[in-house]
PDB file of C-alpha atoms in Angstrom:
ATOM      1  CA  UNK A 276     -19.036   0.583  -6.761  1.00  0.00           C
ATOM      2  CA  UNK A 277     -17.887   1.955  -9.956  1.00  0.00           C
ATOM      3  CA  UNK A 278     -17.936  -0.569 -13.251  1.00  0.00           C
ATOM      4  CA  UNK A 279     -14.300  -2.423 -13.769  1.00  0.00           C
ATOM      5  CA  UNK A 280     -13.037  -2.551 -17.020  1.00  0.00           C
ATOM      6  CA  UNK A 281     -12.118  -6.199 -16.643  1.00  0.00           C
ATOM      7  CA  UNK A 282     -12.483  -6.827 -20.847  1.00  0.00           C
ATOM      8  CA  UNK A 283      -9.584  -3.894 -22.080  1.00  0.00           C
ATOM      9  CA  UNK A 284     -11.069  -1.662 -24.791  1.00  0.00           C
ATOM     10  CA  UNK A 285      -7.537  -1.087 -25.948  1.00  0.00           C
ATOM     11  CA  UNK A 286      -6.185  -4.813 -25.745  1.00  0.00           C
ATOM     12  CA  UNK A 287      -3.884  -3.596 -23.267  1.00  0.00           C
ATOM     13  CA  UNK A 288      -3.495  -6.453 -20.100  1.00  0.00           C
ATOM     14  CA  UNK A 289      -1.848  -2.776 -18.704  1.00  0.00           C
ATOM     15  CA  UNK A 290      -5.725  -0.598 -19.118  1.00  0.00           C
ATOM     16  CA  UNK A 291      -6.674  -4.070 -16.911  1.00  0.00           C
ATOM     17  CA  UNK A 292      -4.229  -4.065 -14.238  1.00  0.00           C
ATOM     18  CA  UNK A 293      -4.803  -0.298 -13.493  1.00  0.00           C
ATOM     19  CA  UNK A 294      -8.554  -0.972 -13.831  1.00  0.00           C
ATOM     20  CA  UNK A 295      -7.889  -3.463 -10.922  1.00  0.00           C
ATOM     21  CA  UNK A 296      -5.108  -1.936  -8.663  1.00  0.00           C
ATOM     22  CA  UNK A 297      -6.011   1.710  -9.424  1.00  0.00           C
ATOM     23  CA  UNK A 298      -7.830   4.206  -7.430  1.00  0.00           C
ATOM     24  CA  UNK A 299      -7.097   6.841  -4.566  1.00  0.00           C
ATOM     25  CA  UNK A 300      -6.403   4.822  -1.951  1.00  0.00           C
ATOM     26  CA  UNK A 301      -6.109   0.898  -3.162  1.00  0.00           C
ATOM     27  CA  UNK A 302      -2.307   1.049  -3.902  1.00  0.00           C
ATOM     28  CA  UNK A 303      -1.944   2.456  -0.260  1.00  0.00           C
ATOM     29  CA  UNK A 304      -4.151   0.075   1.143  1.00  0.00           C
ATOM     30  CA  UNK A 305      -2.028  -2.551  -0.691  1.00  0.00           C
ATOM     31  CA  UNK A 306       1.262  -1.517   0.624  1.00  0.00           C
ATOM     32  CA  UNK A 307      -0.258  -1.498   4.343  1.00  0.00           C
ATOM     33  CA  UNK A 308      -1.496  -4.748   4.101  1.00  0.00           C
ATOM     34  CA  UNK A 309       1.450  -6.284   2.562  1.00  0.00           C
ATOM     35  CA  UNK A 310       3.094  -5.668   5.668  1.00  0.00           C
ATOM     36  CA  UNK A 311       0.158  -7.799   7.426  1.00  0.00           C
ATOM     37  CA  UNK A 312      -2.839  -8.106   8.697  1.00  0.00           C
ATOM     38  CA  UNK A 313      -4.218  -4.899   9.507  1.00  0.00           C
ATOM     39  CA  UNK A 314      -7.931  -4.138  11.285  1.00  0.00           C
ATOM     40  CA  UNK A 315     -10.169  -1.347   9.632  1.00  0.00           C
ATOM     41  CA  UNK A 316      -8.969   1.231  12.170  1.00  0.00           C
ATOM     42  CA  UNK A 317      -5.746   0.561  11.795  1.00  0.00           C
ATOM     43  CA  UNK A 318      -5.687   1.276   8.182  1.00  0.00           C
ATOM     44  CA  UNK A 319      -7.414   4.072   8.864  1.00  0.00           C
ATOM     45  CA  UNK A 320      -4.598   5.962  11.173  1.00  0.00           C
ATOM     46  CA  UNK A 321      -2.295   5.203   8.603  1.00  0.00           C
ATOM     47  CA  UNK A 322      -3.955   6.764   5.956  1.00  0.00           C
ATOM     48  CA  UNK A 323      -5.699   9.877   8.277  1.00  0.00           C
ATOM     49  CA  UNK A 324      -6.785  11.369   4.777  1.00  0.00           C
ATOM     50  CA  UNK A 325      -9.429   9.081   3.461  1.00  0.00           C
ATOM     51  CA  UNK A 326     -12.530   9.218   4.778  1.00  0.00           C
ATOM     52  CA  UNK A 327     -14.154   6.002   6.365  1.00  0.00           C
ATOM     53  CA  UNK A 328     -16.445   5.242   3.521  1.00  0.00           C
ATOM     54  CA  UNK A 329     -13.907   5.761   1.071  1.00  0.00           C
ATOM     55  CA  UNK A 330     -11.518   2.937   2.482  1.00  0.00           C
ATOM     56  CA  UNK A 331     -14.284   1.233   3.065  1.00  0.00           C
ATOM     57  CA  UNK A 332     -15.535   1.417  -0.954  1.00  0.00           C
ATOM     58  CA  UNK A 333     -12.069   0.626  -1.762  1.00  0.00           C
ATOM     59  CA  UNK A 334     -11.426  -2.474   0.620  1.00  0.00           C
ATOM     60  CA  UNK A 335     -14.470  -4.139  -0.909  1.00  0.00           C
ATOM     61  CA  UNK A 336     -13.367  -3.771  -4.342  1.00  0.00           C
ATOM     62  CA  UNK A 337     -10.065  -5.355  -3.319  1.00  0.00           C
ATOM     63  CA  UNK A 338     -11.545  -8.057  -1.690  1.00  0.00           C
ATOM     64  CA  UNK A 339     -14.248  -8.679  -4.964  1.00  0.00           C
ATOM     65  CA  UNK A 340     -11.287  -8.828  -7.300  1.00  0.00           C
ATOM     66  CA  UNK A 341      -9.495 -11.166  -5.120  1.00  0.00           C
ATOM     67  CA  UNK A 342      -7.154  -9.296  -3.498  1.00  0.00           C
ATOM     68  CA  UNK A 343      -8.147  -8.677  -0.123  1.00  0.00           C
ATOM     69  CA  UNK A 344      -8.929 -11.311   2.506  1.00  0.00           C
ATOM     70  CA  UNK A 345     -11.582  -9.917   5.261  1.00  0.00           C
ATOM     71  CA  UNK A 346     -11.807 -12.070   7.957  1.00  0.00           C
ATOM     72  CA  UNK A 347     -14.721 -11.059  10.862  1.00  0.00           C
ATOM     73  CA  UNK A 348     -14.901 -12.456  13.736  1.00  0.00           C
ATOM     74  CA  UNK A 349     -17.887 -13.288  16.041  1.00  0.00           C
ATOM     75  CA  UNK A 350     -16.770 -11.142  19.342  1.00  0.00           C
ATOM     76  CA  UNK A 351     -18.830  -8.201  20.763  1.00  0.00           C
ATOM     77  CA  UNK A 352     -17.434  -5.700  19.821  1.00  0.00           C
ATOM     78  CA  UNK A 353     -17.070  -7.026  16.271  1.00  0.00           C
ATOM     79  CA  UNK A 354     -13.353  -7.509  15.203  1.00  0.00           C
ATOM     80  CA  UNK A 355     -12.508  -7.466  11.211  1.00  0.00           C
ATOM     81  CA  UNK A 356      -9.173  -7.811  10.247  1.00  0.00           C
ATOM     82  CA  UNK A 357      -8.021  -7.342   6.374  1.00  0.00           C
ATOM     83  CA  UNK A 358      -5.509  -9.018   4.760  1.00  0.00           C
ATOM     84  CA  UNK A 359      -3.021  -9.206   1.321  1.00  0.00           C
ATOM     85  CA  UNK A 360      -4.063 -12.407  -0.542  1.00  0.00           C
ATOM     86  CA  UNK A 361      -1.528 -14.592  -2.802  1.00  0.00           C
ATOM     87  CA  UNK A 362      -2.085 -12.911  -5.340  1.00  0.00           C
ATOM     88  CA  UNK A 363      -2.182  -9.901  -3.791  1.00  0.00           C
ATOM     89  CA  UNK A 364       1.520 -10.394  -3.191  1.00  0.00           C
ATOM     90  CA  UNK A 365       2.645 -10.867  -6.451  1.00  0.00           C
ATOM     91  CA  UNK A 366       1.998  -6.865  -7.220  1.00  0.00           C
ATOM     92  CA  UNK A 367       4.200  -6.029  -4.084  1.00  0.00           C
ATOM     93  CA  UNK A 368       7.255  -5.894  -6.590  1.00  0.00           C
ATOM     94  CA  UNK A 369       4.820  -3.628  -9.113  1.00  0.00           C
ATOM     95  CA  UNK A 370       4.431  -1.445  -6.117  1.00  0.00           C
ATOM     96  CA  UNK A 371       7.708  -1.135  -5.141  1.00  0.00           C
ATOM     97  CA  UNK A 372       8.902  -0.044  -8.598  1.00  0.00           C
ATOM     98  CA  UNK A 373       5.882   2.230  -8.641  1.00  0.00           C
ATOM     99  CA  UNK A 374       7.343   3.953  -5.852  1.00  0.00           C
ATOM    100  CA  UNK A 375      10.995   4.275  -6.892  1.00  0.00           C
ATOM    101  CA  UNK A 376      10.045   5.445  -9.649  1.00  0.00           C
ATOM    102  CA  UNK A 377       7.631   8.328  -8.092  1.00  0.00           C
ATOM    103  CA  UNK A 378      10.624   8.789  -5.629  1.00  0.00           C
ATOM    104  CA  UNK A 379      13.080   9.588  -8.815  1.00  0.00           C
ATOM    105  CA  UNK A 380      10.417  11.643 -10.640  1.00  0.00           C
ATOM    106  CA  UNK A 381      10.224  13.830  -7.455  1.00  0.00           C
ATOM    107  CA  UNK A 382      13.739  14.394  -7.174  1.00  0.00           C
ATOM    108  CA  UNK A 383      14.454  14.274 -10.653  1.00  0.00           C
ATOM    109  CA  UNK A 384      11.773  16.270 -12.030  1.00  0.00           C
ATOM    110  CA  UNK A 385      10.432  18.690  -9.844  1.00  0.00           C
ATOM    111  CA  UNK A 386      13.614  19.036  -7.866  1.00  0.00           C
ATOM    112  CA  UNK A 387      12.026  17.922  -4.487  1.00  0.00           C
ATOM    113  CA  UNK A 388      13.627  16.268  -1.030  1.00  0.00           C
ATOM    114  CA  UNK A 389      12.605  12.729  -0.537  1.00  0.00           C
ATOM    115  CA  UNK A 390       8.981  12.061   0.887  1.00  0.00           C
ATOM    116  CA  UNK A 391       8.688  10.307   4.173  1.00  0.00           C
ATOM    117  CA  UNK A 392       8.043   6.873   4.024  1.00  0.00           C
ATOM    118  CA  UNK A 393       4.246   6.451   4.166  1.00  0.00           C
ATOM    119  CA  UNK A 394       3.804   3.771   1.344  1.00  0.00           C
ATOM    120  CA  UNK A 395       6.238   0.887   3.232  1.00  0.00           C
ATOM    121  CA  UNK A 396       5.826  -2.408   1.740  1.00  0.00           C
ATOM    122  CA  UNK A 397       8.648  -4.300   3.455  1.00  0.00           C
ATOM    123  CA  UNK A 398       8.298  -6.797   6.203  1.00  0.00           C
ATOM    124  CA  UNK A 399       8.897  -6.233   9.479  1.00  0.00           C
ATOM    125  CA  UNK A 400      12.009  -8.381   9.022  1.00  0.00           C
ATOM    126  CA  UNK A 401      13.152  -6.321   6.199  1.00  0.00           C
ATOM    127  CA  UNK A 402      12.317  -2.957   7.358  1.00  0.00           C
ATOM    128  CA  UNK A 403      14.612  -3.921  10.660  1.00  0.00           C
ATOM    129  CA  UNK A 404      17.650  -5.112   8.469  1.00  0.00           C
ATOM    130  CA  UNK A 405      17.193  -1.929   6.471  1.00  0.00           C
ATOM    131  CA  UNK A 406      17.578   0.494  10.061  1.00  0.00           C
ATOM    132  CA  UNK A 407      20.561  -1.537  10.957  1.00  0.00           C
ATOM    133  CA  UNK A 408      21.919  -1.092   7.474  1.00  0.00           C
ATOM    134  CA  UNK A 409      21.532   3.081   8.051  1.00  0.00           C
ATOM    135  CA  UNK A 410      23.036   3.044  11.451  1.00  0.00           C
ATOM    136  CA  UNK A 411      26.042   0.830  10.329  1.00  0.00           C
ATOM    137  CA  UNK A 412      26.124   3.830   7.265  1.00  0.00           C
ATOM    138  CA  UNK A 413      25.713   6.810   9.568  1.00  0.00           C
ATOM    139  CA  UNK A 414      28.656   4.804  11.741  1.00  0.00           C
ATOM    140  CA  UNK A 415      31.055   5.278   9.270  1.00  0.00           C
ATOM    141  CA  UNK A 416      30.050   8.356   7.881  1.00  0.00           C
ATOM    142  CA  UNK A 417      32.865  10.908   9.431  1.00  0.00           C
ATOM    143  CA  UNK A 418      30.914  13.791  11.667  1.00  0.00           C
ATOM    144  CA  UNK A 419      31.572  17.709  10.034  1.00  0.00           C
ATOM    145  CA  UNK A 420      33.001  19.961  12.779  1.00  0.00           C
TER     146      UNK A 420
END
């Protein structure tokens, strides 16, 4: 595991939060799990391009700086399940600005259509009041000829 920065050089709390959160795959892997519990394969199909070892790396770094939750469980196979801590969830409004505002540099900026939704920190709650929020849209949206 790579050395954290958890005393700023700069005096900046921001060089220590990025120190924490950032990486490839950890703001990903936070987004996923803020959704829920998720098992190691799980996370895995949902982000197809990290490499095993790599999420692997990057889970246990969450989970030293407090994070990430693992939970194993005696069964044969072995079951491990990962989850968002408490204060995990206090980024999850962080991470949701972070991604507006990489959704309006995209557009804005290099003049691109939006990105599927791959990063989806919302509950499942949420994420179903949002759908019925598009169709009730698309309902009253008049149909082109």
């Amino acid at each position: 595991m790579r050395p954290k920065r958890l005393d700023p050089k700069s005096g900046c709390a921001v060089e220590l939060t990025l120190s924490i959160i950032g990486g490839v795959w950890k703001p990903l892997l936070l987004f996923h799990l803020l959704t829920g519990k998720k098992r190691f394969m799980e996370l895995t199909r949902l982000i197809p391009s990290a490499t095993q070892r790599m999420l692997t790396l990057q889970l246990r770094e969450l989970e030293t700086d407090g994070l990430v939750t693992r939970h194993v469980y005696a069964e044969v196979p072995p079951r491990v399940e990962y989850e968002a801590t408490p204060l995990a969830r206090t980024l999850a409004p962080v991470m949701l600005s972070l991604r507006e505002w990489g959704e309006r540099y995209r557009a804005d900026q290099q003049h691109l259509p939006p990105m599927e939704a791959h990063c989806d920190a919302t509950t499942p709650a949420a994420k179903k009041k949002a759908s019925s929020k598009k169709t009730q849209r698309e309902s009253r949206t008049p149909m082109a000829n």
